[in-house]
Amino acid sequence: MLNPISHAFRKAKQENRAALLTYTVAGDSSKKQSLEILKSISANADILEVGIPHNTPVADGSQIQTSAYRAIKNGIKMNDIFKIIKDFKKSNKNKPIILMGYFNMILQYGEKKFLNKCNSSGVNGLIVVDLPWPENKDFAKKCKKKSIYFIQLLSPTTTKRRLKKIIRDSHPMNYFISMLSTTGGKLKVSPNDILKNYNKIKKIDPKKEIVIGFGITEKTIGKLKSADGLVVGSAICKEISKSLKHRQNPVINVSKLVKKLKSKIL
Amino acid sequence: MKIKKKIPLIDQANKLGFWGGKFGGNYVPETLKKPIEDLEILFDKLKNDKKFIAERDKYFKNWVGTPTRFIKLKNLTNHVGGAQIWSKVVSDANGGAHKIYNATVHCLLAKRSGKKFIIGDTGAGYAGKMLSMAAKKFGLKCKIFMGAKDIARQQPNVKAMKKNGAEVIPVYSGSQTLVDAVSECMRFWVANCDTAAMCVGSTVGPAIFVRICGWSTSQISRELKVQLIDEFGSVPKKLKLYNCVGGGSSSFGFWNEFMDYDKKQCEFIGVEAGGPAKSKKHAAPLTYGSKIGILHGAVQYVNQNSDGQIEETESISAGLDYPGISPLHCFLKDTKRARYTAASDEDALSAYKTVTKFEKLRPSLEPSHAFSVAIKEAKKLSKDTIVVVNSCGDAYKDRGILKKRLGKKYVKSN
């Protein structure tokens, strides 16, 4: 069976558009609410990235950090995250879910147990921020055996030689980090330059899907829409924080934002 | 798991940066792979380059001030009764602590790589103060990340950093201490690795930073070995080297040259921060059996909960207040080359009182942890045993805490 992630890309291509990927932190601002947000945004998002909150994140900017600390403070545990995904999948069986986090959380849960749980709860892909290639070779193989995509990260600092090796070993989807930044930084490179880099990577193996992430907002997403897929994370986390601050319903506001994001890439 | 003889410990990691096949490594975001590889290539070239070593030694000698004193603490020895207690007064070094060695080397490396800007983390403020000094010396712009809690409790060092022209960035996330400062510094590097060089303030972080720091602080044991031979004619038959351990940079540097000696001859004793006697929180992952996990890019013993969230630490000493520990020390513990124990806040304060009562020496709260254990153990040891404590920091930075906890008479002005 085709991984729902590949299916989502195929569908977006048929509609002649980029796939929209969202990132939200599991348990932000509560277990119940984060599930509601996933359900609500799934109407417009093609692939849902779900963040495993971690308290020493070395690659996340302030927006995602705030969401992660909020979720941890509200008591989210690894098993709760799997439960949220399982509950989501009950009503959205074919909507692909990518779990994204730091390797220590997987290590402490136990690699094998973690992958089994990913399988049973319906996780389709994994992004492990601090498990780069070639350190991730073993783990990526284990993912493949479970039919889970291990998504490689590629950065503007990744050398051409290294890009080729990573892509050769990669699964059908990869993630290009738009610029030198933690998540949610202000876009300091022009969308044109980002796309230039993206096209160079895409040429190495055109069959592999490449999404672009980091620093993408409502304002910039439209200019990048020729990519296979675009990820918006910090802007959504920011919307949750803003809603909470103004005592508004994050579910409604985030859904509106995702709808708007979608409209910009149509 | 075994330590190899005649190969520096910093060079005993495998290709992926693991000591004993298990500790260390490079668990970093993809963006940092290239800058780390560049630094590895540069360091591996320069650490064997005679010109570079001569340059390092020139600055160590004329600017840092080598050697730092090796003195007998006669009054303390008489008071304790038992082994001879000596101290390597590393706080003699320019700036008042061992952090100057690593800071100097990182600035030299940054210059060689053409970077004009260097960033660093700090806990007690010494790593930051020294980096700001070295950056000024070598004409580099400098930014220091420091937990907001540490900024409040280590003001003298904060003032020094600012005076040296460094920008001090307060970190408000998490426990607002060293662990968060290191995270924030790494995040800043992720976003600015094209222009900035990063200095990690201890033997922690991705493998290359562990190696550079260990290589730099090893100056301490190089000097000590010469001083021991000068004093005793040879390395003593019964030598015990006591050092506090936070990240582990001073202790590693204090022990490195003696690595190949039998531990019956040269024993290494690392003293971690046990935290307040009444608190369950501590900064002693080796002593209290913390689980192996990943922190700041490296596999190590680290205080964490069952999910893998890093736990908050508590210690009177900002310099030891770190939930993890250098992969080098994890390796030394598991191979049983070094022995690790902990001293509480109260133990450290009491040792500070004892040392300052009998000697003209003012160890900061970090080495006071080591003095506490050394004094306790020296009592039971024979007179021909040579106990050496690394007094790796000066108490000036702790004056606020000492005044509050012990009263005014324990704070001398300088």
XYZ file of C-alpha atoms in Angstrom:
680
model
C 0.000 0.000 0.000
C 1.232 3.457 -0.854
C 2.289 5.488 2.172
C -0.386 8.180 2.706
C 2.425 10.770 2.524
C 3.147 9.838 -1.099
C -0.551 9.728 -1.770
C -0.943 13.283 -0.473
C 1.822 14.547 -2.777
C 0.236 12.753 -5.701
C -3.112 14.342 -4.975
C -1.581 17.822 -4.699
C 0.209 17.319 -8.032
C -3.035 16.297 -9.663
C -4.465 19.559 -8.420
C -1.376 21.264 -9.785
C -0.278 22.771 -6.473
C 2.199 22.377 -3.670
C 1.227 20.226 -0.733
C 0.571 22.145 2.474
C 2.214 20.767 5.590
C 1.420 22.112 9.022
C 3.365 21.726 12.236
C 1.774 21.865 15.655
C 3.124 20.678 18.991
C 1.356 17.704 20.546
C -0.406 18.768 23.704
C -0.412 22.481 22.892
C -2.131 24.007 24.691
C -3.763 20.854 26.056
C -4.105 17.256 24.912
C -7.735 17.753 23.998
C -7.196 21.032 22.205
C -4.252 19.820 20.168
C -6.402 16.950 18.880
C -9.178 19.396 18.010
C -6.700 21.574 16.144
C -5.447 18.609 14.121
C -8.992 17.584 13.224
C -9.964 21.071 12.259
C -6.919 21.949 10.130
C -6.916 18.617 8.351
C -9.610 20.019 6.071
C -6.994 22.242 4.432
C -3.639 20.727 5.293
C -2.357 17.831 3.208
C 0.122 16.454 5.723
C 0.195 17.070 9.451
C 3.459 17.307 11.285
C 3.093 16.723 14.996
C 5.905 17.908 17.249
C 7.098 15.968 20.265
C 7.797 18.728 22.773
C 11.294 18.709 24.243
C 12.760 21.022 26.841
C 16.279 21.419 25.415
C 15.535 21.953 21.727
C 18.668 23.036 19.868
C 16.996 23.904 16.579
C 13.736 25.588 17.532
C 13.050 29.285 17.682
C 11.019 31.028 20.347
C 7.531 30.324 18.936
C 7.903 26.543 18.928
C 9.775 26.656 22.233
C 6.847 28.482 23.805
C 4.417 25.869 22.471
C 6.644 23.018 23.654
C 7.087 24.420 27.165
C 3.330 25.008 27.357
C 2.619 21.397 26.381
C 5.180 19.978 28.811
C 3.843 22.168 31.586
C 0.391 20.793 30.885
C 1.736 17.317 31.477
C 2.063 15.821 27.999
C 3.844 12.469 27.939
C 4.986 10.290 25.096
C 2.015 7.931 25.414
C -0.401 10.864 25.309
C 1.106 11.896 21.987
C 0.471 8.473 20.496
C -3.049 8.570 21.863
C -3.726 11.932 20.215
C -2.577 10.521 16.876
C -4.574 7.348 17.282
C -7.704 9.309 18.138
C -7.145 11.588 15.172
C -6.714 8.668 12.808
C -10.013 7.158 13.904
C -11.851 9.806 11.918
C -9.081 10.675 9.422
C -7.637 7.357 8.441
C -5.872 8.523 5.306
C -4.530 11.877 6.458
C -0.764 11.458 6.757
C 0.915 12.216 10.064
C 4.602 12.949 10.509
C 6.009 12.895 13.999
C 8.851 15.338 14.545
C 11.164 15.519 17.533
C 14.554 15.089 19.146
C 16.325 11.772 19.369
C 16.626 11.559 23.148
C 12.859 11.174 23.458
C 12.949 8.198 21.083
C 15.984 6.716 22.798
C 14.363 6.866 26.222
C 11.129 5.340 24.914
C 13.139 2.604 23.254
C 13.652 2.628 19.467
C 11.799 -0.600 18.859
C 8.914 0.174 21.157
C 8.700 3.649 19.656
C 8.440 2.379 16.090
C 5.903 -0.250 17.048
C 3.828 2.415 18.708
C 4.180 4.664 15.651
C 2.801 1.831 13.577
C -0.102 1.013 15.827
C -1.162 4.638 16.242
C -0.869 5.545 12.570
C 2.323 7.596 12.200
C 3.462 7.681 8.553
C 6.739 9.562 8.750
C 9.404 10.724 11.164
C 11.653 13.754 11.330
C 14.379 13.584 13.951
C 15.953 17.004 14.157
C 19.218 16.019 15.799
C 19.824 12.687 14.105
C 21.635 13.675 10.920
C 23.030 11.463 8.204
C 25.072 9.185 8.466
C 24.221 8.749 12.153
C 20.622 8.065 11.117
C 21.354 5.222 8.692
C 20.433 2.413 11.103
C 17.356 4.101 12.416
C 16.171 5.004 8.921
C 16.414 1.348 7.937
C 14.341 0.345 10.926
C 11.723 2.912 9.885
C 11.633 1.515 6.376
C 10.910 -1.951 7.698
C 7.873 -0.520 9.439
C 6.790 1.343 6.273
C 7.466 4.668 7.967
C 9.261 7.346 5.954
C 12.356 8.660 7.668
C 12.585 12.201 6.377
C 16.063 13.587 5.837
C 16.788 17.235 6.509
C 18.866 19.195 4.016
C 20.300 22.608 4.753
C 21.910 25.466 2.829
C 25.175 24.380 4.521
C 24.903 20.813 3.224
C 27.664 20.334 0.655
C 26.813 19.028 -2.800
C 28.695 15.807 -2.194
C 26.852 15.257 1.019
C 23.489 16.128 -0.574
C 23.998 13.394 -3.150
C 24.830 10.812 -0.510
C 21.927 11.757 1.721
C 19.435 11.752 -1.139
C 20.752 8.423 -2.386
C 19.974 6.908 1.020
C 16.747 8.823 1.535
C 13.145 7.688 1.523
C 10.602 9.276 -0.889
C 10.324 12.564 1.022
C 12.995 15.044 2.162
C 12.885 18.360 3.943
C 14.885 21.391 2.795
C 15.635 23.989 5.459
C 15.165 27.304 3.669
C 17.935 29.274 5.363
C 20.431 29.383 8.218
C 18.011 29.715 11.072
C 16.211 27.989 13.864
C 12.519 27.388 13.200
C 10.448 30.510 12.793
C 13.229 32.920 11.985
C 12.524 35.862 9.765
C 13.056 34.908 6.139
C 16.476 36.427 5.507
C 16.918 34.957 2.045
C 14.733 35.900 -0.909
C 12.182 33.285 -1.990
C 13.899 33.250 -5.378
C 17.214 32.225 -3.841
C 15.499 29.574 -1.759
C 13.894 28.151 -4.896
C 17.241 28.186 -6.681
C 18.701 26.003 -3.947
C 15.599 23.880 -3.937
C 15.834 23.261 -7.681
C 19.463 22.223 -7.379
C 18.487 19.629 -4.817
C 15.444 18.545 -6.760
C 17.612 17.813 -9.810
C 19.670 15.233 -7.919
C 16.695 12.892 -7.852
C 13.503 14.436 -9.301
C 11.392 11.522 -8.092
C 11.902 12.397 -4.445
C 9.535 14.900 -2.919
C 11.221 17.909 -1.365
C 9.362 20.197 0.986
C 10.625 23.578 2.111
C 10.298 24.745 5.692
C 11.561 27.299 8.255
C 10.416 30.897 8.250
C 7.424 30.417 5.947
C 4.414 32.580 6.719
C 1.231 33.809 5.131
C 3.272 36.541 3.457
C 5.919 34.345 1.877
C 4.204 31.052 1.136
C 2.776 32.183 -2.191
C 6.198 32.962 -3.587
C 7.423 29.453 -2.928
C 4.452 27.581 -4.299
C 6.337 25.857 -7.085
C 7.893 23.478 -4.534
C 6.570 19.957 -3.917
C 5.428 20.987 -0.496
C 5.644 23.805 2.035
C 5.738 23.569 5.807
C 4.325 26.177 8.148
C 5.031 25.678 11.856
C 6.087 28.655 13.915
C 3.394 30.891 12.400
C 0.789 28.417 13.632
C 2.362 28.109 17.087
C 2.393 31.897 17.246
C -1.301 31.981 16.368
C -2.040 29.606 19.268
C -0.067 31.796 21.677
C -1.810 34.899 20.398
C -5.257 33.340 20.711
C -4.579 32.261 24.285
C -3.331 35.712 25.156
C -6.504 37.315 23.793
C -8.703 34.633 25.315
C -9.857 33.496 21.904
C -10.369 29.973 20.671
C -7.092 28.697 19.162
C -8.928 25.992 17.215
C -10.933 28.529 15.252
C -8.055 30.956 14.705
C -5.567 28.304 13.627
C -8.089 26.800 11.228
C -8.674 30.191 9.670
C -4.931 30.687 9.277
C -4.438 27.294 7.631
C -7.304 27.983 5.266
C -5.677 31.257 4.302
C -2.311 29.557 3.801
C -3.937 27.053 1.524
C -5.583 29.764 -0.546
C -2.174 31.338 -1.203
C -0.790 28.263 -2.900
C -3.782 27.406 -5.036
C 35.326 -0.558 27.038
C 38.993 0.268 27.514
C 41.274 3.271 27.580
C 44.165 3.010 25.137
C 47.635 3.934 26.373
C 49.868 6.478 24.641
C 47.003 8.025 22.687
C 45.548 11.269 24.054
C 42.085 10.581 25.408
C 40.604 13.313 23.236
C 41.763 11.327 20.182
C 40.320 8.016 21.335
C 36.840 8.645 19.973
C 35.814 6.653 16.894
C 34.985 8.146 13.498
C 31.552 9.265 14.599
C 32.938 10.872 17.751
C 32.055 8.217 20.317
C 34.328 7.392 23.241
C 34.173 3.742 24.195
C 31.855 3.386 21.200
C 29.122 4.900 23.315
C 29.621 8.396 24.742
C 29.713 11.646 22.784
C 28.907 11.790 19.082
C 27.302 14.510 17.008
C 23.561 14.692 17.530
C 23.186 18.035 15.823
C 20.850 19.649 13.319
C 21.931 19.170 9.704
C 22.840 22.863 9.434
C 25.697 22.394 11.919
C 27.236 19.379 10.184
C 29.328 21.495 7.843
C 30.640 24.073 10.346
C 31.489 21.234 12.733
C 33.313 19.337 10.011
C 35.226 22.499 9.064
C 36.256 22.975 12.682
C 37.324 19.321 12.945
C 39.546 19.633 9.894
C 41.069 22.878 11.158
C 41.691 21.574 14.669
C 43.114 18.225 13.551
C 45.546 20.092 11.349
C 46.554 22.716 13.883
C 46.852 20.558 16.982
C 49.927 18.944 15.430
C 51.240 22.093 13.807
C 54.399 23.263 15.567
C 53.806 26.895 14.677
C 50.297 26.818 16.078
C 51.432 25.124 19.271
C 54.186 27.705 19.649
C 51.623 30.448 19.197
C 49.345 28.854 21.808
C 52.243 28.476 24.230
C 53.315 32.065 23.685
C 49.875 33.346 24.692
C 49.586 30.856 27.544
C 52.959 31.979 28.907
C 52.837 35.726 28.381
C 49.170 36.431 28.600
C 47.453 33.665 30.589
C 50.485 33.314 32.844
C 52.063 29.897 33.140
C 52.774 28.012 35.215
C 50.151 28.619 37.864
C 51.414 27.870 41.360
C 51.656 24.448 42.952
C 51.720 24.978 46.709
C 51.650 22.952 49.872
C 48.789 23.834 52.191
C 50.850 23.336 55.338
C 48.397 24.682 57.871
C 45.514 22.767 56.387
C 47.628 19.594 56.299
C 48.489 20.048 59.981
C 44.888 20.751 60.857
C 43.513 17.756 58.997
C 46.285 15.321 59.951
C 46.922 12.585 57.430
C 47.912 13.001 53.803
C 49.837 16.050 52.597
C 47.411 18.489 51.046
C 48.641 20.515 48.098
C 46.884 22.762 45.673
C 47.370 23.634 42.055
C 46.284 27.258 42.078
C 44.823 27.445 38.597
C 42.921 30.562 39.661
C 46.293 32.343 39.286
C 45.638 32.274 35.536
C 44.686 35.552 33.914
C 41.010 36.178 34.657
C 40.987 33.899 37.703
C 40.023 30.468 36.372
C 40.908 27.630 33.984
C 38.336 28.752 31.413
C 40.963 31.038 29.907
C 42.749 28.113 28.187
C 39.750 26.997 26.157
C 38.724 30.576 25.393
C 42.197 31.438 24.112
C 42.386 28.375 21.872
C 38.913 28.990 20.441
C 39.815 32.579 19.604
C 43.049 31.419 17.945
C 41.031 28.922 15.897
C 38.440 31.558 15.008
C 41.199 33.861 13.780
C 42.645 31.078 11.632
C 39.251 30.336 10.110
C 38.770 34.002 9.243
C 35.778 34.504 11.547
C 35.394 37.923 13.104
C 32.746 37.097 15.620
C 32.654 34.544 18.451
C 29.818 33.354 20.668
C 29.860 31.369 23.877
C 27.809 30.090 26.802
C 28.501 30.580 30.468
C 27.235 29.352 33.821
C 29.337 30.824 36.625
C 30.355 33.506 34.206
C 33.984 32.439 34.009
C 33.725 30.879 30.554
C 32.000 34.044 29.395
C 34.403 36.384 31.118
C 37.425 34.593 29.670
C 35.929 34.419 26.205
C 35.209 38.136 26.354
C 38.820 38.761 27.448
C 40.288 36.584 24.723
C 37.932 38.026 22.096
C 39.058 41.504 23.045
C 42.687 40.433 22.944
C 42.329 38.962 19.463
C 40.017 41.630 18.084
C 36.876 39.511 17.765
C 33.322 40.638 18.362
C 31.782 38.638 21.210
C 28.336 37.561 22.354
C 27.784 35.587 25.585
C 24.639 33.612 26.442
C 23.887 33.337 30.150
C 20.888 32.104 32.122
C 18.930 34.896 33.804
C 19.274 33.135 37.169
C 23.046 32.999 36.772
C 23.200 36.646 35.720
C 21.583 37.532 39.025
C 23.924 35.394 41.149
C 27.260 35.990 39.411
C 27.225 39.745 38.913
C 30.992 40.379 39.206
C 31.632 38.233 36.147
C 28.747 39.808 34.218
C 30.262 43.226 34.839
C 33.638 41.971 33.665
C 32.161 40.631 30.413
C 30.464 43.910 29.658
C 33.620 45.822 30.469
C 35.450 43.697 27.917
C 32.954 44.811 25.314
C 30.948 41.587 25.081
C 27.216 41.576 24.660
C 25.597 39.483 27.406
C 22.347 37.855 26.273
C 20.076 36.775 29.145
C 18.353 33.429 28.581
C 14.905 33.153 30.120
C 13.867 29.687 28.939
C 13.699 26.600 31.167
C 15.628 26.757 34.435
C 17.448 29.926 33.287
C 20.835 28.399 34.042
C 23.774 26.919 32.136
C 21.801 24.190 30.343
C 19.549 26.822 28.769
C 22.481 29.095 27.977
C 24.174 26.279 26.041
C 20.933 25.492 24.156
C 20.425 29.138 23.241
C 24.045 29.530 22.163
C 23.747 26.464 19.912
C 20.517 27.820 18.454
C 22.203 31.108 17.706
C 25.007 29.219 15.999
C 22.502 27.266 13.881
C 21.260 30.593 12.577
C 24.643 32.317 12.253
C 27.232 29.619 11.609
C 28.303 31.308 8.386
C 29.721 34.310 10.216
C 30.159 33.307 13.850
C 32.549 30.912 15.556
C 31.167 29.078 18.576
C 33.054 28.308 21.758
C 31.432 25.728 24.046
C 32.535 26.593 27.571
C 33.325 23.088 28.790
C 34.185 19.567 27.626
C 30.585 19.109 26.483
C 28.620 19.479 23.258
C 29.374 17.856 19.887
C 32.601 15.802 19.939
C 34.829 18.466 18.411
C 34.063 20.887 21.249
C 34.825 18.202 23.835
C 38.173 17.624 22.133
C 39.181 21.273 21.745
C 38.341 22.077 25.345
C 40.153 18.998 26.695
C 43.187 19.785 24.583
C 43.220 23.336 25.918
C 42.765 22.674 29.636
C 45.370 19.889 29.584
C 47.846 22.719 30.094
C 47.011 22.318 33.804
C 48.351 18.766 34.110
C 51.316 19.459 31.834
C 52.422 22.085 34.327
C 51.558 19.945 37.338
C 53.634 17.019 36.134
C 56.726 19.204 35.849
C 56.014 20.766 39.233
C 55.589 17.357 40.908
C 58.871 16.132 39.474
C 60.582 19.362 40.578
C 59.217 18.962 44.078
C 59.469 15.214 44.652
C 62.016 14.095 42.070
C 59.399 11.981 40.310
C 55.643 11.560 40.133
C 54.772 10.495 43.724
C 53.987 6.844 44.416
C 50.701 7.765 46.046
C 49.061 10.665 44.279
C 45.429 11.661 44.506
C 44.019 14.362 42.268
C 40.776 15.951 43.462
C 38.733 18.143 41.165
C 35.180 19.428 41.007
C 33.176 18.276 37.994
C 30.384 20.213 36.309
C 30.814 19.899 32.567
C 34.240 18.534 33.376
C 36.755 20.833 31.703
C 39.044 21.621 34.632
C 39.104 18.060 35.983
C 39.894 16.594 32.578
C 42.711 19.101 32.112
C 43.997 18.389 35.619
C 44.171 14.637 34.977
C 45.071 14.251 31.316
C 48.863 13.950 31.601
C 48.497 11.252 34.269
C 46.044 9.130 32.284
C 48.492 6.311 31.553
C 49.634 5.901 35.164
C 48.174 3.070 37.173
C 45.227 4.310 39.205
C 46.840 2.847 42.322
C 49.586 5.426 41.818
C 47.570 8.338 40.413
C 43.989 8.254 41.476
C 41.474 10.694 39.982
C 38.595 11.814 42.181
C 35.845 13.883 40.587
C 33.484 15.755 42.886
C 30.055 16.638 41.529
C 27.591 19.148 42.944
C 25.157 17.353 45.223
C 22.915 20.412 45.603
C 21.325 21.535 48.871
C 21.386 18.753 51.491
C 17.602 18.911 51.832
C 16.804 19.014 48.121
C 16.274 16.102 45.787
C 17.642 18.133 42.923
C 21.332 17.917 42.188
C 23.908 18.298 39.443
C 25.627 14.963 40.005
C 24.609 12.586 37.195
C 27.563 10.228 37.712
C 27.231 9.956 41.493
C 23.475 9.538 41.627
C 23.105 7.103 38.750
C 21.421 9.184 36.072
C 20.474 7.414 32.853
C 22.315 7.716 29.571
C 20.738 10.204 27.189
C 21.501 12.932 24.692
C 22.138 16.500 25.746
C 23.579 19.252 23.551
C 24.614 16.900 20.805
C 26.345 14.250 22.916
C 25.456 10.946 24.558
C 26.200 11.132 28.268
C 24.841 10.410 31.717
C 22.239 13.095 32.216
C 19.536 14.035 34.706
C 16.254 13.408 32.933
C 12.761 12.095 33.526
C 11.454 8.814 32.133
C 10.251 10.549 28.958
C 13.644 12.067 28.203
C 12.956 15.637 29.276
C 16.095 17.111 30.824
C 15.593 17.771 34.524
C 16.312 20.968 36.355
C 19.382 20.952 38.547
C 20.128 22.756 41.750
C 23.492 23.803 43.121
C 24.953 26.728 44.999
C 27.683 26.724 42.408
C 26.629 28.067 39.047
C 29.682 26.544 37.394
C 28.649 23.005 38.333
C 24.935 23.512 37.790
C 24.617 21.345 34.664
C 22.398 18.254 34.270
C 24.879 16.402 32.068
C 28.563 15.641 32.118
C 31.342 15.413 29.572
C 31.441 12.207 27.502
C 35.103 12.018 28.566
C 34.052 11.620 32.191
C 31.376 9.077 31.302
C 34.159 7.125 29.617
C 36.477 7.527 32.627
C 33.718 6.396 34.955
C 32.712 3.324 32.973
C 36.345 2.253 32.526
C 36.792 2.896 36.255
C 39.826 5.114 35.630
C 38.285 7.880 37.741
C 36.108 7.766 40.821
C 33.178 10.166 41.228
C 31.398 11.394 44.311
C 29.364 14.431 45.317
C 29.488 17.220 47.891
C 26.431 19.184 48.980
C 26.069 22.970 49.010
C 26.623 22.899 52.766
C 29.734 20.703 52.415
C 31.210 23.161 49.949
C 30.500 26.169 52.162
C 32.040 24.441 55.153
C 35.143 23.506 53.156
C 35.432 27.098 51.983
C 35.396 28.197 55.623
C 38.067 25.683 56.578
C 40.384 26.431 53.670
C 40.185 30.205 54.092
C 40.681 29.879 57.851
C 44.005 28.087 57.480
C 45.372 29.248 54.143
C 45.805 32.322 51.999
C 43.668 30.752 49.329
C 40.123 31.557 48.333
C 38.713 28.762 46.223
C 35.418 29.598 44.555
C 32.367 27.494 45.356
C 33.205 25.064 42.547
C 36.624 23.875 43.850
C 35.258 24.144 47.400
C 33.271 21.020 46.497
C 36.550 19.244 45.719
C 38.200 20.554 48.900
C 35.329 19.176 50.937
C 35.929 15.616 49.778
C 39.727 15.961 49.786
C 39.740 17.144 53.414
C 37.457 14.295 54.503
C 39.516 11.649 52.740
C 42.966 13.087 53.569
C 42.316 12.451 57.247
C 42.330 8.724 56.642
C 45.332 8.668 54.336
C 49.020 8.097 55.119
C 51.478 10.979 55.441
C 53.306 9.956 52.294
C 50.137 10.336 50.215
C 50.095 13.476 48.126
C 46.634 14.957 47.794
C 46.363 17.716 45.197
C 43.245 19.812 44.824
C 42.730 21.906 41.736
C 41.712 25.350 42.960
C 40.360 26.171 39.538
C 38.476 29.367 40.371
C 38.686 32.371 42.671
C 35.873 33.182 45.114
C 35.634 36.826 44.120
C 32.690 36.048 41.840
C 30.881 34.326 44.744
C 31.078 37.225 47.169
C 27.336 37.848 47.086
C 26.470 34.235 47.898
C 29.216 33.913 50.538
C 28.100 37.066 52.268
C 24.528 35.860 52.366
C 25.321 32.316 53.517
C 28.355 32.810 55.760
C 28.327 36.464 56.753
C 30.414 39.488 55.926
C 33.700 38.337 57.446
C 34.115 35.699 54.744
C 34.112 38.241 51.986
C 37.353 40.087 51.405
C 37.478 42.880 48.942
C 39.828 43.025 46.012
